[in-house]
Coordinates of C-alpha atoms in Angstrom, one line a residue:
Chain A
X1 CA 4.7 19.2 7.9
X2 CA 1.1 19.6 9.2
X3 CA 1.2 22.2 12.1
X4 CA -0.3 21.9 15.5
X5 CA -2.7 22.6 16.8
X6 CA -5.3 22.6 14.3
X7 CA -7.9 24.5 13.5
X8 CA -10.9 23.3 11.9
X9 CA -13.3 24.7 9.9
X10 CA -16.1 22.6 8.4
X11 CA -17.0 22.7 5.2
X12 CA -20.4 23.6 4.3
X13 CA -21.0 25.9 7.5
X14 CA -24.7 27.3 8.0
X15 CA -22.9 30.0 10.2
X16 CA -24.9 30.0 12.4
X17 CA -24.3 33.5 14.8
X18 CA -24.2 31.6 18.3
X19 CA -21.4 29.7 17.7
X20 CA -19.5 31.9 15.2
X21 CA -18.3 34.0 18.1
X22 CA -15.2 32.2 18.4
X23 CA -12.8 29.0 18.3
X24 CA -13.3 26.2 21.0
X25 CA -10.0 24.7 22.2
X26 CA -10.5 20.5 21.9
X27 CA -8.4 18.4 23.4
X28 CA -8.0 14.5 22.7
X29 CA -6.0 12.8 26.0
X30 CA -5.1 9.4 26.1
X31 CA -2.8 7.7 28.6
X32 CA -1.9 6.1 24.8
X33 CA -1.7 7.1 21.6
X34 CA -4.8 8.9 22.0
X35 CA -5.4 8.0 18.2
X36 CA -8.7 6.9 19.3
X37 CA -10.2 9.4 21.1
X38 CA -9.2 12.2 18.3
X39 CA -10.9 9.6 15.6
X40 CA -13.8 9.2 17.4
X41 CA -13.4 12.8 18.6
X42 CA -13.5 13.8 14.9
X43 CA -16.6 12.3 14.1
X44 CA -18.4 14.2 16.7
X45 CA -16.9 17.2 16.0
X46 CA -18.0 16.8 12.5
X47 CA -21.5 17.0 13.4
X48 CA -21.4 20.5 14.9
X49 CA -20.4 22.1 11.0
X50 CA -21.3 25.8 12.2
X51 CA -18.8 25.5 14.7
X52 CA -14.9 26.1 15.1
X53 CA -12.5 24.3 17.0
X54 CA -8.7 23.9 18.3
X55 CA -7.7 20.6 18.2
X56 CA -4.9 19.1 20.1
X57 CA -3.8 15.4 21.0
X58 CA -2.2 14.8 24.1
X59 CA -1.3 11.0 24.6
X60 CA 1.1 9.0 27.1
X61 CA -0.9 11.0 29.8
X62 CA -0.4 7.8 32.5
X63 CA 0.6 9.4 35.6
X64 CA -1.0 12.4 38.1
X65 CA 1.9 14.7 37.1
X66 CA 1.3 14.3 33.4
X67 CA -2.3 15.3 33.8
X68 CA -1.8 18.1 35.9
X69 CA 0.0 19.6 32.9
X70 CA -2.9 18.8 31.0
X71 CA -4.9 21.0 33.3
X72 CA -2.4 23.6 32.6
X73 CA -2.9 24.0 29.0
X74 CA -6.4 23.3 29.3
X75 CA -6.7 26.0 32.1
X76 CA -4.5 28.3 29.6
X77 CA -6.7 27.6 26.3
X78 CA -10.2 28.4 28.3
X79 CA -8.2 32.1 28.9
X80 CA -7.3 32.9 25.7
X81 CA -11.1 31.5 23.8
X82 CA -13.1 33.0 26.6
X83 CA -14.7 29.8 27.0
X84 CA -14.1 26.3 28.5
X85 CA -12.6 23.3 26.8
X86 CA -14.0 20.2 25.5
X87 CA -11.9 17.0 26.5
X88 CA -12.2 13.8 24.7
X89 CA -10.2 11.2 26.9
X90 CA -10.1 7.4 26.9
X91 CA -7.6 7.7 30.3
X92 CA -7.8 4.4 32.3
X93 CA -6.5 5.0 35.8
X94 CA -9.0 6.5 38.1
X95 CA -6.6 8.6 39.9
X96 CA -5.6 10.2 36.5
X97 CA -8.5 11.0 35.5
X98 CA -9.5 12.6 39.0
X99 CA -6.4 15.0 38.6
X100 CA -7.1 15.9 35.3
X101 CA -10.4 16.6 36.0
X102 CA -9.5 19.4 38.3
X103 CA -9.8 21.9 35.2
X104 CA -13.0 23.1 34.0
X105 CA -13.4 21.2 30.8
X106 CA -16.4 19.5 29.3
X107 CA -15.4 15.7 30.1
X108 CA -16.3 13.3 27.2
X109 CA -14.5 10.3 28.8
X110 CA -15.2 7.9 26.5
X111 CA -13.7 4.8 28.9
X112 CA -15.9 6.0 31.7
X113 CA -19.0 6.1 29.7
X114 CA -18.7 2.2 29.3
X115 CA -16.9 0.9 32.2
X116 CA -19.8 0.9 34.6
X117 CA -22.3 -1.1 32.5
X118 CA -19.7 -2.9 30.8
X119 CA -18.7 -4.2 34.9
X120 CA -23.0 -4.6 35.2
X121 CA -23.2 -6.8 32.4
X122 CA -20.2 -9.4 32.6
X123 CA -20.8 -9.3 36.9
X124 CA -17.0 -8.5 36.7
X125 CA -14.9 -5.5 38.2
X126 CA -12.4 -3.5 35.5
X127 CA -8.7 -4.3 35.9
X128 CA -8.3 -0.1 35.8
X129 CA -4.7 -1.1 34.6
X130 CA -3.6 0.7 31.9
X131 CA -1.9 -0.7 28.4
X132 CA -3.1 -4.4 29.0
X133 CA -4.7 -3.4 25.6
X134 CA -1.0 -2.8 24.2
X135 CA -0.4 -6.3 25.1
X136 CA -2.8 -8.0 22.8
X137 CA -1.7 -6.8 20.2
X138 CA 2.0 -6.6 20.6
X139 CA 2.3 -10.4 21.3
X140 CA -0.5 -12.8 19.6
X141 CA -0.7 -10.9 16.5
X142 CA 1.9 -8.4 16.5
X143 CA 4.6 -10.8 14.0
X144 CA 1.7 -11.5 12.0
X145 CA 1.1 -7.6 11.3
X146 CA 4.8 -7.1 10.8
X147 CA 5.3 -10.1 8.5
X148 CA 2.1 -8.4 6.3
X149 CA 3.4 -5.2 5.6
X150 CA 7.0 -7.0 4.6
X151 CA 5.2 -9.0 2.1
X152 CA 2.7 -5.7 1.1
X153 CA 5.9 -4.1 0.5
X154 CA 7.8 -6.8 -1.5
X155 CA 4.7 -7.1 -3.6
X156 CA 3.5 -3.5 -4.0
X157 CA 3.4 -1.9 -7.4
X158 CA 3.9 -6.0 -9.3
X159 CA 7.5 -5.8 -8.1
X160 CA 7.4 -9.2 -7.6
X161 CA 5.2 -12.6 -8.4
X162 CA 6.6 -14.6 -5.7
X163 CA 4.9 -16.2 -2.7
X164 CA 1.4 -15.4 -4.4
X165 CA 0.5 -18.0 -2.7
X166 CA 0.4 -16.7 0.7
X167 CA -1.2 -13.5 0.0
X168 CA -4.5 -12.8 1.6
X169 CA -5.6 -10.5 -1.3
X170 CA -4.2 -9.2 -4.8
X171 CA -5.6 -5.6 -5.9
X172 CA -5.6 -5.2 -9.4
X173 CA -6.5 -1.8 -11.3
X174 CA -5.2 1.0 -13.4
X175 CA -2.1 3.2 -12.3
X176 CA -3.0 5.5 -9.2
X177 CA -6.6 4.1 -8.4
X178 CA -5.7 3.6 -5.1
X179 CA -4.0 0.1 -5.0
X180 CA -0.7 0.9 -2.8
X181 CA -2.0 3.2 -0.1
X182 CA -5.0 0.5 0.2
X183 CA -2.8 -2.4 0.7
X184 CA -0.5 -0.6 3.2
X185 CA -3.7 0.0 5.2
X186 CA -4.8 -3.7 4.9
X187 CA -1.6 -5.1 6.4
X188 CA -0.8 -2.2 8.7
X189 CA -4.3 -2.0 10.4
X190 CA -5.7 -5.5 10.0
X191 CA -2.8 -7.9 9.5
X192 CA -3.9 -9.1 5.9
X193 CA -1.1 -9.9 2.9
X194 CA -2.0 -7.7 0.3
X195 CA -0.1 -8.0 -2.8
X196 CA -1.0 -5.2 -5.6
X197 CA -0.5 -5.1 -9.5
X198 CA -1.2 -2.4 -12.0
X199 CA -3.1 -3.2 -15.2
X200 CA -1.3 -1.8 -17.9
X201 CA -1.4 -0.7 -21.7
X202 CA 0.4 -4.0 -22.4
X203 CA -2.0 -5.9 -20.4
X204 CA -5.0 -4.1 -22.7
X205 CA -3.1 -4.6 -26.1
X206 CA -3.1 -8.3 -25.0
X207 CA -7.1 -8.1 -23.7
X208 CA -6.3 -10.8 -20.9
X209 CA -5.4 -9.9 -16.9
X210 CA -1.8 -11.4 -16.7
X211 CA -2.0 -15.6 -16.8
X212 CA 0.2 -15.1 -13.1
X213 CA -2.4 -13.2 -11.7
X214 CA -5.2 -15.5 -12.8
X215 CA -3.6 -18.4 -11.6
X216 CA -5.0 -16.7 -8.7
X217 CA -8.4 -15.6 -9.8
X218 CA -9.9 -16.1 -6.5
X219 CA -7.6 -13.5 -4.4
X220 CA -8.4 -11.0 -7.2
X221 CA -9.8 -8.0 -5.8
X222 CA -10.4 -4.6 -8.5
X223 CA -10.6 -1.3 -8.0
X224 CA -11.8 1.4 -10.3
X225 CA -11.7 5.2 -10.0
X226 CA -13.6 8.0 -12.2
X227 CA -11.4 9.0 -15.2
X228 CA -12.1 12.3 -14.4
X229 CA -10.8 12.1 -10.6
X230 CA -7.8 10.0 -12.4
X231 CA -6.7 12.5 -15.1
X232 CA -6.8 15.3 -11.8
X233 CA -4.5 13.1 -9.9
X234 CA -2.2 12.4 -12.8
X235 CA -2.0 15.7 -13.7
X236 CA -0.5 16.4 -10.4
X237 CA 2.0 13.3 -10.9
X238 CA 3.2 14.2 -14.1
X239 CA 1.5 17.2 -15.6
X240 CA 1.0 17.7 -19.6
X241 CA 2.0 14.0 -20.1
X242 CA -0.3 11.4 -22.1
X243 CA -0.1 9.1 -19.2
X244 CA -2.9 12.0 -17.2
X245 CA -4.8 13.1 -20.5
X246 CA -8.4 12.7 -19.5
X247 CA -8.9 10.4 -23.0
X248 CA -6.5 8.1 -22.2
X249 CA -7.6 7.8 -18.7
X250 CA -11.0 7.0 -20.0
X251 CA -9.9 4.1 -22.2
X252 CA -7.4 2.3 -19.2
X253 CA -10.3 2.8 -17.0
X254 CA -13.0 1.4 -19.6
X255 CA -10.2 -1.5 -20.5
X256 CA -9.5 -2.5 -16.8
X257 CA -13.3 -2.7 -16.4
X258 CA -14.0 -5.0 -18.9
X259 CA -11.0 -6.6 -18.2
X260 CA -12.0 -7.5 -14.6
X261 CA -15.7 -8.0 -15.5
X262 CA -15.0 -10.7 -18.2
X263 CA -12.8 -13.0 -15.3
X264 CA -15.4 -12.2 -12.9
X265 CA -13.2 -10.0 -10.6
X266 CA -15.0 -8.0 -7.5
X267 CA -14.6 -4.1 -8.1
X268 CA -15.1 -1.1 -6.1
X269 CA -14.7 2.3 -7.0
X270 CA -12.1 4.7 -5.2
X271 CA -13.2 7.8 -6.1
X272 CA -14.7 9.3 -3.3
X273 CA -13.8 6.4 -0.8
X274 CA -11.0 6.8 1.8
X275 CA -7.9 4.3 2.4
X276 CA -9.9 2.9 5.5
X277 CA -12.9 2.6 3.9
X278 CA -11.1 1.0 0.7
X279 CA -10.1 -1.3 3.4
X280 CA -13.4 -2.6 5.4
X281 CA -14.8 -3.0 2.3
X282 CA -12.1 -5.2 0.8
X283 CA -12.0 -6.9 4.2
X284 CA -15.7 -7.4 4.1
X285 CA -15.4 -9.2 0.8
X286 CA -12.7 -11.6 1.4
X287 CA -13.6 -12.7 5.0
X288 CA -17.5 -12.6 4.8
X289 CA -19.1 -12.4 8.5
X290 CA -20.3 -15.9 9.6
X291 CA -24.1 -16.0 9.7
X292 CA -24.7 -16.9 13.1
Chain B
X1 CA -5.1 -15.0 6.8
X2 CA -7.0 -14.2 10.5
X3 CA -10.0 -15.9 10.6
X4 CA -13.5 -13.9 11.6
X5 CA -14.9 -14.0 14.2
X6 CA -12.3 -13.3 16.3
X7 CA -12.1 -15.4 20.1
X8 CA -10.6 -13.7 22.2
X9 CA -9.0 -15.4 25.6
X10 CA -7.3 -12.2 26.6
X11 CA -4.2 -13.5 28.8
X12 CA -3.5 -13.4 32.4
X13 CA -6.7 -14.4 32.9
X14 CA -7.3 -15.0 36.6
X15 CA -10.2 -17.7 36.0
X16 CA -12.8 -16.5 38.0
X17 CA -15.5 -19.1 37.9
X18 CA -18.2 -16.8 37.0
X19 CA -17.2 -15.8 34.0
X20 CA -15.7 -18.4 32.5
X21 CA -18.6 -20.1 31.8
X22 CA -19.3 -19.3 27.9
X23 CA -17.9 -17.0 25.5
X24 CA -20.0 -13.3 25.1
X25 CA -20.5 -12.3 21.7
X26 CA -19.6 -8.8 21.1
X27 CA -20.7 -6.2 17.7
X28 CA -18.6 -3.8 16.6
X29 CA -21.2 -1.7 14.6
X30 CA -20.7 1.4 12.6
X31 CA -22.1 3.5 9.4
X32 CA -18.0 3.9 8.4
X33 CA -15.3 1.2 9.0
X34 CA -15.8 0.0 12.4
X35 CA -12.7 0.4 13.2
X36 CA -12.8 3.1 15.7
X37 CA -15.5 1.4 17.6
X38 CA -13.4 -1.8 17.5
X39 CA -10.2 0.1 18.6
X40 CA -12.4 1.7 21.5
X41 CA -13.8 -1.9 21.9
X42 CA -10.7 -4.2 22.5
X43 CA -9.7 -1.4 25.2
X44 CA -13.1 -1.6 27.0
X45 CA -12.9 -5.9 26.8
X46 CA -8.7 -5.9 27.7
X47 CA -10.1 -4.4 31.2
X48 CA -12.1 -7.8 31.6
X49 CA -8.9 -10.6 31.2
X50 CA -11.1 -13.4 33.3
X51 CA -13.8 -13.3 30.4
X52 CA -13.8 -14.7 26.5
X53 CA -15.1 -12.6 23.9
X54 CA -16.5 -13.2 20.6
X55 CA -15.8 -10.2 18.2
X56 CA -17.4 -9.5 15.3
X57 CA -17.2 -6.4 13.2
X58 CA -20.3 -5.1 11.1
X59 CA -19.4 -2.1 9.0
X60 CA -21.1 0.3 6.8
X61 CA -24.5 -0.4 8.8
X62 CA -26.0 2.8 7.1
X63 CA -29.9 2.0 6.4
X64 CA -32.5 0.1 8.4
X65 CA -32.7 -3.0 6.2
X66 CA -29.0 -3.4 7.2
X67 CA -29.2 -2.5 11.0
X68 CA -32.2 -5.7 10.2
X69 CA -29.4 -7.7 9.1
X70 CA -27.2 -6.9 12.3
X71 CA -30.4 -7.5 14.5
X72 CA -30.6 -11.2 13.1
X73 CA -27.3 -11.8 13.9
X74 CA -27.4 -10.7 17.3
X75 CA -30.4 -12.9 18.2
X76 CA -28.4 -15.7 16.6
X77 CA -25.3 -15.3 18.6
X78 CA -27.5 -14.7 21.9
X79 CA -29.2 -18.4 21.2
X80 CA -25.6 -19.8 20.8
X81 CA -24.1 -18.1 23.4
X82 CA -26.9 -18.6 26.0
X83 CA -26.2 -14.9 26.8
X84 CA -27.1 -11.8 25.4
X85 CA -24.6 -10.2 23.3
X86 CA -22.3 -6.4 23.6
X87 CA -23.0 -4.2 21.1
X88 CA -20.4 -1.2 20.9
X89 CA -21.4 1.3 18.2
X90 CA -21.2 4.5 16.5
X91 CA -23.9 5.0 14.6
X92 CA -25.2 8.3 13.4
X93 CA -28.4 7.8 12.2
X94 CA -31.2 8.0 14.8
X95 CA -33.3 5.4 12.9
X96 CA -30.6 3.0 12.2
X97 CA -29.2 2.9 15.7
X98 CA -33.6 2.8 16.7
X99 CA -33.9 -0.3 14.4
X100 CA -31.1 -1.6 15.8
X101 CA -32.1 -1.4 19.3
X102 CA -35.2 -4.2 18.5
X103 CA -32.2 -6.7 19.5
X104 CA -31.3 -7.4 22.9
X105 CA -28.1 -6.6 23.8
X106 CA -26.2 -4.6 26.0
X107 CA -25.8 -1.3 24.1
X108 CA -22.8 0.8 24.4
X109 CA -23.6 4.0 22.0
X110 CA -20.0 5.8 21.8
X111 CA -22.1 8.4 19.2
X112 CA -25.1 8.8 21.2
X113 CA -23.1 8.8 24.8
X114 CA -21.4 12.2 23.7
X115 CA -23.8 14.0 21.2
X116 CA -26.2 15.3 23.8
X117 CA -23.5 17.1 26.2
X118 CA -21.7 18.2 23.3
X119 CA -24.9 20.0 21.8
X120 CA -26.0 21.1 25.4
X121 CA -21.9 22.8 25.9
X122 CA -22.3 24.2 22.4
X123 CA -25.9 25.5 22.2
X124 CA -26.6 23.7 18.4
X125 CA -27.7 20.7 17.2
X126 CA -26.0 18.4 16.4
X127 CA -26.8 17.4 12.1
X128 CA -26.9 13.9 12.7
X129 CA -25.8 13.4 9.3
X130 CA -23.9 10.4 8.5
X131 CA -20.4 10.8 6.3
X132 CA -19.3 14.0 7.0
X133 CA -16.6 13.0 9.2
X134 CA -15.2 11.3 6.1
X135 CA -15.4 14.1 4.1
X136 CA -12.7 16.1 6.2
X137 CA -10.2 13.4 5.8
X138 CA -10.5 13.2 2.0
X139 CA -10.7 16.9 0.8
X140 CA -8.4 18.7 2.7
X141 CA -5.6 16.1 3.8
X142 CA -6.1 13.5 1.6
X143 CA -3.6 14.4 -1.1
X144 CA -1.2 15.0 1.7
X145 CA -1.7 11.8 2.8
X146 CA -1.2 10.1 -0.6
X147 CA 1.6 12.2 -1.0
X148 CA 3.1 11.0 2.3
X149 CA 2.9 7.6 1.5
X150 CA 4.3 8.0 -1.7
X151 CA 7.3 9.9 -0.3
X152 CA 7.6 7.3 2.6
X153 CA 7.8 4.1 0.3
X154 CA 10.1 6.1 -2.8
X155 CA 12.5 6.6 0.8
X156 CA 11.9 3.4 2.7
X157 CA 15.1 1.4 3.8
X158 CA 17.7 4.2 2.5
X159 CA 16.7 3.5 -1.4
X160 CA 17.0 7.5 -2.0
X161 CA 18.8 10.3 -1.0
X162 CA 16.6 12.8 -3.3
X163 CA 14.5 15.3 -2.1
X164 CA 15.5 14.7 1.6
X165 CA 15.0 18.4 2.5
X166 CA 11.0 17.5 1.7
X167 CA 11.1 15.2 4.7
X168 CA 9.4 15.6 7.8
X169 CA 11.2 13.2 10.1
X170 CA 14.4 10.1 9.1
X171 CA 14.2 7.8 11.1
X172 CA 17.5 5.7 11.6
X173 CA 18.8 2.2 13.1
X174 CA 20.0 -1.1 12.7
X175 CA 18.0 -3.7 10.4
X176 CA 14.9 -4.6 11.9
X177 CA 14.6 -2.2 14.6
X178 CA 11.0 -1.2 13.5
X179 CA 11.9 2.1 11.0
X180 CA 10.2 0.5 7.9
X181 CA 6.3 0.0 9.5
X182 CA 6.6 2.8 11.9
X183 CA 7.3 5.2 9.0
X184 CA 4.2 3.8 7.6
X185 CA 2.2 4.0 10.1
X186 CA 3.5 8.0 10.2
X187 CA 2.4 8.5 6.3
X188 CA -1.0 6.7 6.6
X189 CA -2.3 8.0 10.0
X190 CA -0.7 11.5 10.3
X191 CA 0.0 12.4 6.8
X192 CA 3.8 12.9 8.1
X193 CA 6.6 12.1 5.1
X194 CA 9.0 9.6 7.1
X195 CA 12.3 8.7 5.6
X196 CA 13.9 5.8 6.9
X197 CA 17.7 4.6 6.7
X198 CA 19.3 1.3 7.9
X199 CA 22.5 2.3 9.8
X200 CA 24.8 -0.7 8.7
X201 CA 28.1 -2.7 9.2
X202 CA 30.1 -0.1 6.8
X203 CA 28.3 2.7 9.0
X204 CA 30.4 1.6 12.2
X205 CA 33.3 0.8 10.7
X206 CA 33.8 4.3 9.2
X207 CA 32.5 5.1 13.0
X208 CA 30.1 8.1 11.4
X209 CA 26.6 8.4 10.5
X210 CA 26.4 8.9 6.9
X211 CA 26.9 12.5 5.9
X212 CA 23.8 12.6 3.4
X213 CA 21.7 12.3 6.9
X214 CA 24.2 14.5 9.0
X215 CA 23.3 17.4 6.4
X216 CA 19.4 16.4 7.8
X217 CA 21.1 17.0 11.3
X218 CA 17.8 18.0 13.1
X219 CA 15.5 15.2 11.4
X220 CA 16.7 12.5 12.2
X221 CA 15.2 10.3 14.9
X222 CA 16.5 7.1 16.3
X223 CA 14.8 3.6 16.6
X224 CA 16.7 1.1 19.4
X225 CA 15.6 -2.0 20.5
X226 CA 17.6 -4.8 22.8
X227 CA 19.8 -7.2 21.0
X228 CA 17.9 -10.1 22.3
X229 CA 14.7 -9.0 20.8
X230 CA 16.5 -8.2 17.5
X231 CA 18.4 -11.4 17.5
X232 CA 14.9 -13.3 17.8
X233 CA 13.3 -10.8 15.1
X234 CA 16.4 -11.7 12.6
X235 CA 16.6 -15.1 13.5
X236 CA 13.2 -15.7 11.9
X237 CA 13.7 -14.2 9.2
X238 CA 17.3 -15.5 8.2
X239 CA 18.2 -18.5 10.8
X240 CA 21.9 -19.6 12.0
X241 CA 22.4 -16.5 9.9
X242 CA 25.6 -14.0 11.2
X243 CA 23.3 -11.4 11.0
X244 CA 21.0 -13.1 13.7
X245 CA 23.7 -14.2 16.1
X246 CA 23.3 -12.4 19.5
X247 CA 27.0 -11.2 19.3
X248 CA 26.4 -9.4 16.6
X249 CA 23.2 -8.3 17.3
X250 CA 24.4 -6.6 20.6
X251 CA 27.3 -5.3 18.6
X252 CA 25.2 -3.4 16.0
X253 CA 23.0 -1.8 18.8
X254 CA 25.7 -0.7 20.5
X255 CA 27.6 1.1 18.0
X256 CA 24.1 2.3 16.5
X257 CA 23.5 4.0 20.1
X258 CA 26.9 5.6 20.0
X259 CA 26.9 6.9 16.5
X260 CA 23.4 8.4 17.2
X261 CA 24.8 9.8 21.4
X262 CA 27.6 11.2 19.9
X263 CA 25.6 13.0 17.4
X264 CA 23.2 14.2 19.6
X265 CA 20.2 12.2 17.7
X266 CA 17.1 11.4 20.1
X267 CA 16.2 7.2 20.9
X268 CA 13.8 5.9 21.4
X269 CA 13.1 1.9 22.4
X270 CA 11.2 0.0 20.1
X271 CA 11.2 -3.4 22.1
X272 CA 8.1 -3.4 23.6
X273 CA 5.8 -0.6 21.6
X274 CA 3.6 -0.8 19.1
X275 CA 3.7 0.9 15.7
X276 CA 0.8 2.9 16.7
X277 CA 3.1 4.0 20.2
X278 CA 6.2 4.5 17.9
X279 CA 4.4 7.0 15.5
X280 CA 2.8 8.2 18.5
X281 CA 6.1 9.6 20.4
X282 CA 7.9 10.4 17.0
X283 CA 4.8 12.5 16.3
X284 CA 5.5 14.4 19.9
X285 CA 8.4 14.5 19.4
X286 CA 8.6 16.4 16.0
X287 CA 5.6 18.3 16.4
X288 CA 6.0 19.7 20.7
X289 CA 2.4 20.8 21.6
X290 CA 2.1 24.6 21.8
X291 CA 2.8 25.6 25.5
X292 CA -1.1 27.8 25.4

């Protein structure tokens, strides 16, 4: 299990000497999850490389109480770095916020930031209630979400050819090039029925995709890794074995490739892209934006 | 599959005359996914329930030609709309977001909002180098996430009993009660390996949690939710089904919650929270913040 806090170091550091001096405590609080303040949290972060920093989610933070404990721990991490916090919040009710703001923190309150001329632009007031956002998607789309990651799962890995005909999108590609992990994401985070087969030896002795799958040509969607990148994570699968041996992994990737070319099938390349952005792409392709 | 663009008539909606006169187009624009500056974007636009949104999301908007491409279609959807669109964003790139500025819109920068107190709090610059953030998630966790999944979906809906002591967290409860997409969401957000067992009709008649988990004492974690929910849940997915009938529904819950009381395993409700809120708690709950 991944410990918290954490503590992050980012690669390639010019170490610089002002900020080497020590670790900066970070704190992501949501009256939420507070997924999205520590993702958007991260990506700031990741622009300060020569820095260090301690980073801990708080989320459910929806009453006074609950943020004065906040200030506690954020009071308590300013003693031990010697030097005040940075707080990433996305807190809705104004009255939390004021409490939690009686610790000495950097605020980033990512909410606030966009309330005010969000309220200028429409010529509306803010609710300031908090979770109607929980609502949206727990009611219009929520049995849509859960019904996708049923059929993601019944179909994952070619277990099964039924219902093709419902699915949103059908990955296709060699063993471990990303297909199962990407499909989870599709229907988890956006809803969308992603079945997913693996292209096989059999399928390359025979030098056609599999006549059920093309009977869906249109939902096909490849992807294609480096053999390199797939002989490293076979090897960790099943080391020594033929299945990770960089040469074979060269011809199944070579095979699916030509394979997916020759019926026309969309690929993208997994190697250095991550589940999410596996995702937008695919989601890109298969629901292209309306040109205004 | 969910059409694109998304309208949005969020609910509740107090129909204040001013508002309701069109429907505001709204950008989600990023170098990466998108998806945290959507996320952000439907909490900012659930505070407005009295306006109707048009949502579109632009991803990997990482050169000028593209932020050109965004620019058209936010002059288009301000001609249609008769009203000049929300762009929320979080792009890196100082020359992208400035090409992307020749539109008129109402620009809510979530990047460019934070950047410049965060460099001012930590005395550097900030690189303004696009990517990085992704590189954190794929180099040092991104095997554990992979591994995670792999674990969660080899021990999703009780299929294995093997290699148990590897999980962190088995969640346990009657069919249906959400284990199977909150586990999920545990592997592919938080890297966290999430067994997940159905406690069944032969559980409660032998009146005893299964003693493959009870060896797991201190991992497991239990999912409720009320019988009427989980009758309506079951019901669409086998109807005038036993399994569905509200009897029998209230039944299982209730001997569910007394195999897990007695045992001393924490509930928690999964009626009326999302996946994300689920893996949220669970996460809390498995991982208590360090008291500084």
């Amino acid at each position: 299990m991944r410990a918290r806090p954490v503590i992050v170091a980012f690669p390639y550091a010019s170490f610089r000497r002002s900020a080497l001096s020590g670790i900066r405590s970070v704190f992501f609080i949501s009256d939420g999850t507070g997924i999205t303040a520590e993702t958007l949290g991260h990506s700031l972060l990741a622009q300060f490389q020569e820095c260090r920093f301690r980073l801990e989610r708080l989320p459910f933070v929806d009453s006074q109480m609950r943020a004065q404990a906040c200030v506690r721990q954020i009071r308590a991490a300013a003693m031990r770095d010697g030097v005040r916090p940075i707080v990433v919040s996305t807190i809705v009710d104004a009255a939390v916020v004021a409490a939690l703001r009686e610790a000495d923190a950097l605020f980033l309150d990512l909410f606030e930031q966009s309330i005010g001329p969000l309220e200028a632009e429409l010529g509306v007031r803010a609710s300031h209630s908090v979770g109607r956002s929980h609502g949206i998607t727990e009611s219009a789309s929520y049995f849509a979400r859960i019904e996708a990651i049923n059929f993601t799962l019944a179909h994952d890995d070619g277990q099964s050819h039924e219902r093709l005909n419902e699915a949103d999108v059908i990955l296709i590609g060699v063993s471990r090039s990303g297909k199962t992990p990407t499909s989870l994401y599709l229907a988890l985070q956006f809803g969308i029925k992603a079945a997913n087969y693996p292209l096989i030896p059999e399928d390359f002795e025979r030098d056609c995709l599999p006549p059920e799958l093309l009977r869906h040509r249109g939902k096909l969607f490849g992807l294609s890794i480096s053999p390199l990148r797939l002989a490293q994570i076979r090897s960790e699968r099943r080391p020594g074995s033929r299945y990770a041996q960089p040469d074979n992994c060269n011809f199944e990737v070579e095979a699916a490739l030509q394979l997916m070319q020759r019926e026309g099938v969309a690929v993208i390349d997994s190697t250095a892209r991550s589940i999410e952005e596996l995702a937008a792409l695919i989601l890109q392709a298969i629901q292209p934006a309306e040109q205004g």
